[in-house]
């Protein structure tokens, strides 16, 4: 796959590659990554056809942690003084599913580029808001996401408040239509 890293084609671990949005590095062979499809989140793994988590099963939350094991992260992970996610390796997207209720994690291999903490927080806020609004399927619409993501990229990487995150997310959703 060809990587595109122009302005507006990535937001933390979310990246547009060959017309598909996904979390994790989809360009390196043998990696784990999560593709955002119209029907749900598809976990890609080496030597596997993948596992689909339908949008309708995602009940609450979506948050990211960093580290080799989903349960072994110290809180949310480590960050540098410059506001970047520290280290390399593996990331985890966590969520709660319904029918049956279960905690669910999707693993992805991180890109070589560092992720800004603000971008990760904006991505989490966008995903949570769409789940809370009953519209997580919009994440599987590449054109809609392509209009929302550029609105959330850039800006300062300091003094991020819940209010600022909610405002930026609401503006991005309104802009995307």
PDB file of C-alpha atoms in Angstrom:
ATOM      1  CA  UNK A   1       0.000   0.000   0.000  1.00  0.00           C
ATOM      2  CA  UNK A   2       1.099   3.546  -0.659  1.00  0.00           C
ATOM      3  CA  UNK A   3       1.363   5.869   2.305  1.00  0.00           C
ATOM      4  CA  UNK A   4      -0.081   9.349   2.090  1.00  0.00           C
ATOM      5  CA  UNK A   5       1.018  11.781   4.760  1.00  0.00           C
ATOM      6  CA  UNK A   6      -0.155  15.080   3.345  1.00  0.00           C
ATOM      7  CA  UNK A   7      -1.951  17.507   5.674  1.00  0.00           C
ATOM      8  CA  UNK A   8      -5.315  16.071   6.641  1.00  0.00           C
ATOM      9  CA  UNK A   9      -4.536  12.450   5.786  1.00  0.00           C
ATOM     10  CA  UNK A  10      -3.591  11.381   9.316  1.00  0.00           C
ATOM     11  CA  UNK A  11      -4.682  12.047  12.875  1.00  0.00           C
ATOM     12  CA  UNK A  12      -2.481  10.274  15.405  1.00  0.00           C
ATOM     13  CA  UNK A  13      -2.538   6.586  14.486  1.00  0.00           C
ATOM     14  CA  UNK A  14      -5.399   7.108  11.989  1.00  0.00           C
ATOM     15  CA  UNK A  15      -4.117   7.339   8.427  1.00  0.00           C
ATOM     16  CA  UNK A  16      -5.484   7.340   4.892  1.00  0.00           C
ATOM     17  CA  UNK A  17      -3.753   4.673   2.780  1.00  0.00           C
ATOM     18  CA  UNK A  18      -4.894   3.835  -0.747  1.00  0.00           C
ATOM     19  CA  UNK A  19      -8.330   5.340  -0.127  1.00  0.00           C
ATOM     20  CA  UNK A  20      -8.898   3.415   3.127  1.00  0.00           C
ATOM     21  CA  UNK A  21      -8.781   4.897   6.618  1.00  0.00           C
ATOM     22  CA  UNK A  22      -7.199   2.777   9.294  1.00  0.00           C
ATOM     23  CA  UNK A  23      -5.409   2.812  12.617  1.00  0.00           C
ATOM     24  CA  UNK A  24      -1.852   1.515  12.517  1.00  0.00           C
ATOM     25  CA  UNK A  25       0.776   1.037   9.846  1.00  0.00           C
ATOM     26  CA  UNK A  26      -0.906  -0.676   6.896  1.00  0.00           C
ATOM     27  CA  UNK A  27       2.096  -0.150   4.606  1.00  0.00           C
ATOM     28  CA  UNK A  28       4.603  -2.542   6.170  1.00  0.00           C
ATOM     29  CA  UNK A  29       4.177  -6.256   5.430  1.00  0.00           C
ATOM     30  CA  UNK A  30       3.234  -8.454   8.360  1.00  0.00           C
ATOM     31  CA  UNK A  31       1.779  -5.722  10.550  1.00  0.00           C
ATOM     32  CA  UNK A  32      -1.404  -5.502  12.559  1.00  0.00           C
ATOM     33  CA  UNK A  33      -3.765  -2.643  11.762  1.00  0.00           C
ATOM     34  CA  UNK A  34      -7.470  -1.780  11.979  1.00  0.00           C
ATOM     35  CA  UNK A  35      -9.378  -0.780   8.849  1.00  0.00           C
ATOM     36  CA  UNK A  36     -12.449   1.451   9.089  1.00  0.00           C
ATOM     37  CA  UNK A  37     -15.039  -0.127   6.778  1.00  0.00           C
ATOM     38  CA  UNK A  38     -18.696   0.703   6.127  1.00  0.00           C
ATOM     39  CA  UNK A  39     -19.740  -2.399   8.085  1.00  0.00           C
ATOM     40  CA  UNK A  40     -17.328  -1.969  11.013  1.00  0.00           C
ATOM     41  CA  UNK A  41     -13.742  -2.213  12.231  1.00  0.00           C
ATOM     42  CA  UNK A  42     -11.692  -4.917  10.512  1.00  0.00           C
ATOM     43  CA  UNK A  43      -8.664  -6.147  12.489  1.00  0.00           C
ATOM     44  CA  UNK A  44      -5.877  -7.124  10.062  1.00  0.00           C
ATOM     45  CA  UNK A  45      -3.279  -9.542  11.414  1.00  0.00           C
ATOM     46  CA  UNK A  46      -0.471 -11.516   9.809  1.00  0.00           C
ATOM     47  CA  UNK A  47      -1.645 -14.884   8.429  1.00  0.00           C
ATOM     48  CA  UNK A  48      -5.324 -14.057   9.018  1.00  0.00           C
ATOM     49  CA  UNK A  49      -8.295 -12.925   6.951  1.00  0.00           C
ATOM     50  CA  UNK A  50      -9.142 -10.546   9.787  1.00  0.00           C
ATOM     51  CA  UNK A  51     -11.928 -10.113  12.334  1.00  0.00           C
ATOM     52  CA  UNK A  52     -14.802  -7.693  11.899  1.00  0.00           C
ATOM     53  CA  UNK A  53     -16.318  -5.741  14.786  1.00  0.00           C
ATOM     54  CA  UNK A  54     -19.640  -4.323  13.526  1.00  0.00           C
ATOM     55  CA  UNK A  55     -20.345  -0.677  14.342  1.00  0.00           C
ATOM     56  CA  UNK A  56     -23.649  -1.720  15.949  1.00  0.00           C
ATOM     57  CA  UNK A  57     -21.786  -3.699  18.637  1.00  0.00           C
ATOM     58  CA  UNK A  58     -19.730  -0.753  19.882  1.00  0.00           C
ATOM     59  CA  UNK A  59     -21.493   0.404  23.011  1.00  0.00           C
ATOM     60  CA  UNK A  60     -19.311   2.899  24.869  1.00  0.00           C
ATOM     61  CA  UNK A  61     -15.900   4.392  24.936  1.00  0.00           C
ATOM     62  CA  UNK A  62     -13.022   4.178  22.561  1.00  0.00           C
ATOM     63  CA  UNK A  63      -9.585   4.938  23.880  1.00  0.00           C
ATOM     64  CA  UNK A  64      -5.985   4.199  23.006  1.00  0.00           C
ATOM     65  CA  UNK A  65      -3.138   2.786  25.055  1.00  0.00           C
ATOM     66  CA  UNK A  66       0.460   2.075  24.125  1.00  0.00           C
ATOM     67  CA  UNK A  67       2.583  -0.952  24.909  1.00  0.00           C
ATOM     68  CA  UNK A  68       3.218  -4.575  24.068  1.00  0.00           C
ATOM     69  CA  UNK A  69       0.226  -5.871  26.052  1.00  0.00           C
ATOM     70  CA  UNK A  70      -3.244  -4.337  26.331  1.00  0.00           C
ATOM     71  CA  UNK A  71      -3.275  -4.977  30.076  1.00  0.00           C
ATOM     72  CA  UNK A  72       0.357  -4.039  30.710  1.00  0.00           C
ATOM     73  CA  UNK A  73       0.219  -0.333  29.978  1.00  0.00           C
ATOM     74  CA  UNK A  74       0.811   2.096  32.796  1.00  0.00           C
ATOM     75  CA  UNK A  75      -2.428   4.029  32.615  1.00  0.00           C
ATOM     76  CA  UNK A  76      -2.664   5.385  29.090  1.00  0.00           C
ATOM     77  CA  UNK A  77       1.025   5.034  28.246  1.00  0.00           C
ATOM     78  CA  UNK A  78       4.019   7.308  28.213  1.00  0.00           C
ATOM     79  CA  UNK A  79       4.329  10.719  26.564  1.00  0.00           C
ATOM     80  CA  UNK A  80       7.343  12.943  25.910  1.00  0.00           C
ATOM     81  CA  UNK A  81       7.794  16.490  27.208  1.00  0.00           C
ATOM     82  CA  UNK A  82       7.066  17.704  23.656  1.00  0.00           C
ATOM     83  CA  UNK A  83       3.605  16.121  23.736  1.00  0.00           C
ATOM     84  CA  UNK A  84       4.299  13.023  21.636  1.00  0.00           C
ATOM     85  CA  UNK A  85       3.417   9.401  22.344  1.00  0.00           C
ATOM     86  CA  UNK A  86       6.654   7.870  23.640  1.00  0.00           C
ATOM     87  CA  UNK A  87       8.311   4.760  22.274  1.00  0.00           C
ATOM     88  CA  UNK A  88       7.538   2.598  19.285  1.00  0.00           C
ATOM     89  CA  UNK A  89       5.828  -0.722  18.785  1.00  0.00           C
ATOM     90  CA  UNK A  90       2.250  -1.577  19.556  1.00  0.00           C
ATOM     91  CA  UNK A  91      -0.909   0.369  20.248  1.00  0.00           C
ATOM     92  CA  UNK A  92      -4.347  -0.764  21.378  1.00  0.00           C
ATOM     93  CA  UNK A  93      -7.818   0.562  20.603  1.00  0.00           C
ATOM     94  CA  UNK A  94     -10.158  -0.290  23.499  1.00  0.00           C
ATOM     95  CA  UNK A  95     -13.953  -0.291  23.528  1.00  0.00           C
ATOM     96  CA  UNK A  96     -16.941  -1.946  25.189  1.00  0.00           C
ATOM     97  CA  UNK A  97     -19.164  -4.122  23.011  1.00  0.00           C
ATOM     98  CA  UNK A  98     -22.776  -5.206  23.437  1.00  0.00           C
ATOM     99  CA  UNK A  99     -24.563  -8.513  22.753  1.00  0.00           C
ATOM    100  CA  UNK A 100     -22.826  -9.887  24.755  1.00  0.00           C
ATOM    101  CA  UNK A 101     -21.241  -7.126  26.842  1.00  0.00           C
ATOM    102  CA  UNK A 102     -17.461  -7.421  26.730  1.00  0.00           C
ATOM    103  CA  UNK A 103     -14.339  -5.336  26.853  1.00  0.00           C
ATOM    104  CA  UNK A 104     -12.658  -5.526  23.470  1.00  0.00           C
ATOM    105  CA  UNK A 105      -9.202  -4.515  22.249  1.00  0.00           C
ATOM    106  CA  UNK A 106      -7.892  -4.172  18.714  1.00  0.00           C
ATOM    107  CA  UNK A 107      -4.121  -4.272  18.313  1.00  0.00           C
ATOM    108  CA  UNK A 108      -2.155  -2.237  15.796  1.00  0.00           C
ATOM    109  CA  UNK A 109       1.486  -1.663  14.947  1.00  0.00           C
ATOM    110  CA  UNK A 110       2.502   1.953  15.183  1.00  0.00           C
ATOM    111  CA  UNK A 111       3.899   4.011  12.328  1.00  0.00           C
ATOM    112  CA  UNK A 112       7.513   5.162  12.240  1.00  0.00           C
ATOM    113  CA  UNK A 113       6.298   8.754  12.607  1.00  0.00           C
ATOM    114  CA  UNK A 114       5.534   9.957  16.140  1.00  0.00           C
ATOM    115  CA  UNK A 115       1.951  10.675  17.161  1.00  0.00           C
ATOM    116  CA  UNK A 116       1.104  13.997  18.755  1.00  0.00           C
ATOM    117  CA  UNK A 117      -0.855  13.576  21.999  1.00  0.00           C
ATOM    118  CA  UNK A 118      -3.378  16.204  20.868  1.00  0.00           C
ATOM    119  CA  UNK A 119      -4.110  14.245  17.681  1.00  0.00           C
ATOM    120  CA  UNK A 120      -4.717  11.041  19.641  1.00  0.00           C
ATOM    121  CA  UNK A 121      -7.051  12.884  22.024  1.00  0.00           C
ATOM    122  CA  UNK A 122      -8.943  14.482  19.124  1.00  0.00           C
ATOM    123  CA  UNK A 123      -9.351  11.094  17.437  1.00  0.00           C
ATOM    124  CA  UNK A 124     -10.639   9.515  20.651  1.00  0.00           C
ATOM    125  CA  UNK A 125     -13.063  12.395  21.187  1.00  0.00           C
ATOM    126  CA  UNK A 126     -14.382  12.131  17.627  1.00  0.00           C
ATOM    127  CA  UNK A 127     -14.878   8.378  17.888  1.00  0.00           C
ATOM    128  CA  UNK A 128     -16.565   8.597  21.312  1.00  0.00           C
ATOM    129  CA  UNK A 129     -18.889  11.369  20.162  1.00  0.00           C
ATOM    130  CA  UNK A 130     -20.018   9.384  17.117  1.00  0.00           C
ATOM    131  CA  UNK A 131     -20.592   6.278  19.271  1.00  0.00           C
ATOM    132  CA  UNK A 132     -22.542   8.339  21.843  1.00  0.00           C
ATOM    133  CA  UNK A 133     -24.631   9.899  19.043  1.00  0.00           C
ATOM    134  CA  UNK A 134     -25.418   6.455  17.568  1.00  0.00           C
ATOM    135  CA  UNK A 135     -23.490   7.268  14.383  1.00  0.00           C
ATOM    136  CA  UNK A 136     -20.224   5.300  14.567  1.00  0.00           C
ATOM    137  CA  UNK A 137     -20.846   4.092  11.002  1.00  0.00           C
ATOM    138  CA  UNK A 138     -19.722   7.531   9.775  1.00  0.00           C
ATOM    139  CA  UNK A 139     -16.177   6.410  10.645  1.00  0.00           C
ATOM    140  CA  UNK A 140     -16.561   3.790   7.905  1.00  0.00           C
ATOM    141  CA  UNK A 141     -17.413   6.406   5.274  1.00  0.00           C
ATOM    142  CA  UNK A 142     -14.039   7.388   3.739  1.00  0.00           C
ATOM    143  CA  UNK A 143     -15.400  10.582   2.187  1.00  0.00           C
ATOM    144  CA  UNK A 144     -17.037  11.764   5.426  1.00  0.00           C
ATOM    145  CA  UNK A 145     -13.904  10.983   7.438  1.00  0.00           C
ATOM    146  CA  UNK A 146     -11.833  12.712   4.765  1.00  0.00           C
ATOM    147  CA  UNK A 147     -13.800  15.907   5.438  1.00  0.00           C
ATOM    148  CA  UNK A 148     -13.676  15.602   9.254  1.00  0.00           C
ATOM    149  CA  UNK A 149     -10.005  14.713   9.796  1.00  0.00           C
ATOM    150  CA  UNK A 150      -8.430  17.804   8.173  1.00  0.00           C
ATOM    151  CA  UNK A 151     -10.529  19.958  10.501  1.00  0.00           C
ATOM    152  CA  UNK A 152      -8.945  18.211  13.508  1.00  0.00           C
ATOM    153  CA  UNK A 153      -5.311  18.202  12.379  1.00  0.00           C
ATOM    154  CA  UNK A 154      -2.733  20.847  13.135  1.00  0.00           C
ATOM    155  CA  UNK A 155      -2.866  23.435  15.862  1.00  0.00           C
ATOM    156  CA  UNK A 156      -0.941  23.589  19.094  1.00  0.00           C
ATOM    157  CA  UNK A 157      -0.020  20.468  21.045  1.00  0.00           C
ATOM    158  CA  UNK A 158      -0.433  22.091  24.487  1.00  0.00           C
ATOM    159  CA  UNK A 159      -3.172  23.013  26.931  1.00  0.00           C
ATOM    160  CA  UNK A 160      -5.774  20.581  25.678  1.00  0.00           C
ATOM    161  CA  UNK A 161      -8.976  20.699  27.710  1.00  0.00           C
ATOM    162  CA  UNK A 162     -12.103  18.562  27.481  1.00  0.00           C
ATOM    163  CA  UNK A 163     -14.031  21.649  26.439  1.00  0.00           C
ATOM    164  CA  UNK A 164     -11.590  22.430  23.597  1.00  0.00           C
ATOM    165  CA  UNK A 165     -11.697  18.796  22.423  1.00  0.00           C
ATOM    166  CA  UNK A 166     -15.507  18.723  22.442  1.00  0.00           C
ATOM    167  CA  UNK A 167     -15.689  22.046  20.573  1.00  0.00           C
ATOM    168  CA  UNK A 168     -13.194  20.950  17.886  1.00  0.00           C
ATOM    169  CA  UNK A 169     -15.044  17.651  17.474  1.00  0.00           C
ATOM    170  CA  UNK A 170     -18.434  19.329  17.145  1.00  0.00           C
ATOM    171  CA  UNK A 171     -17.008  21.693  14.516  1.00  0.00           C
ATOM    172  CA  UNK A 172     -15.429  18.805  12.593  1.00  0.00           C
ATOM    173  CA  UNK A 173     -18.693  16.828  12.599  1.00  0.00           C
ATOM    174  CA  UNK A 174     -20.633  19.882  11.416  1.00  0.00           C
ATOM    175  CA  UNK A 175     -18.056  20.600   8.690  1.00  0.00           C
ATOM    176  CA  UNK A 176     -18.098  16.982   7.482  1.00  0.00           C
ATOM    177  CA  UNK A 177     -21.877  17.048   7.164  1.00  0.00           C
TER     178      UNK A 177
END
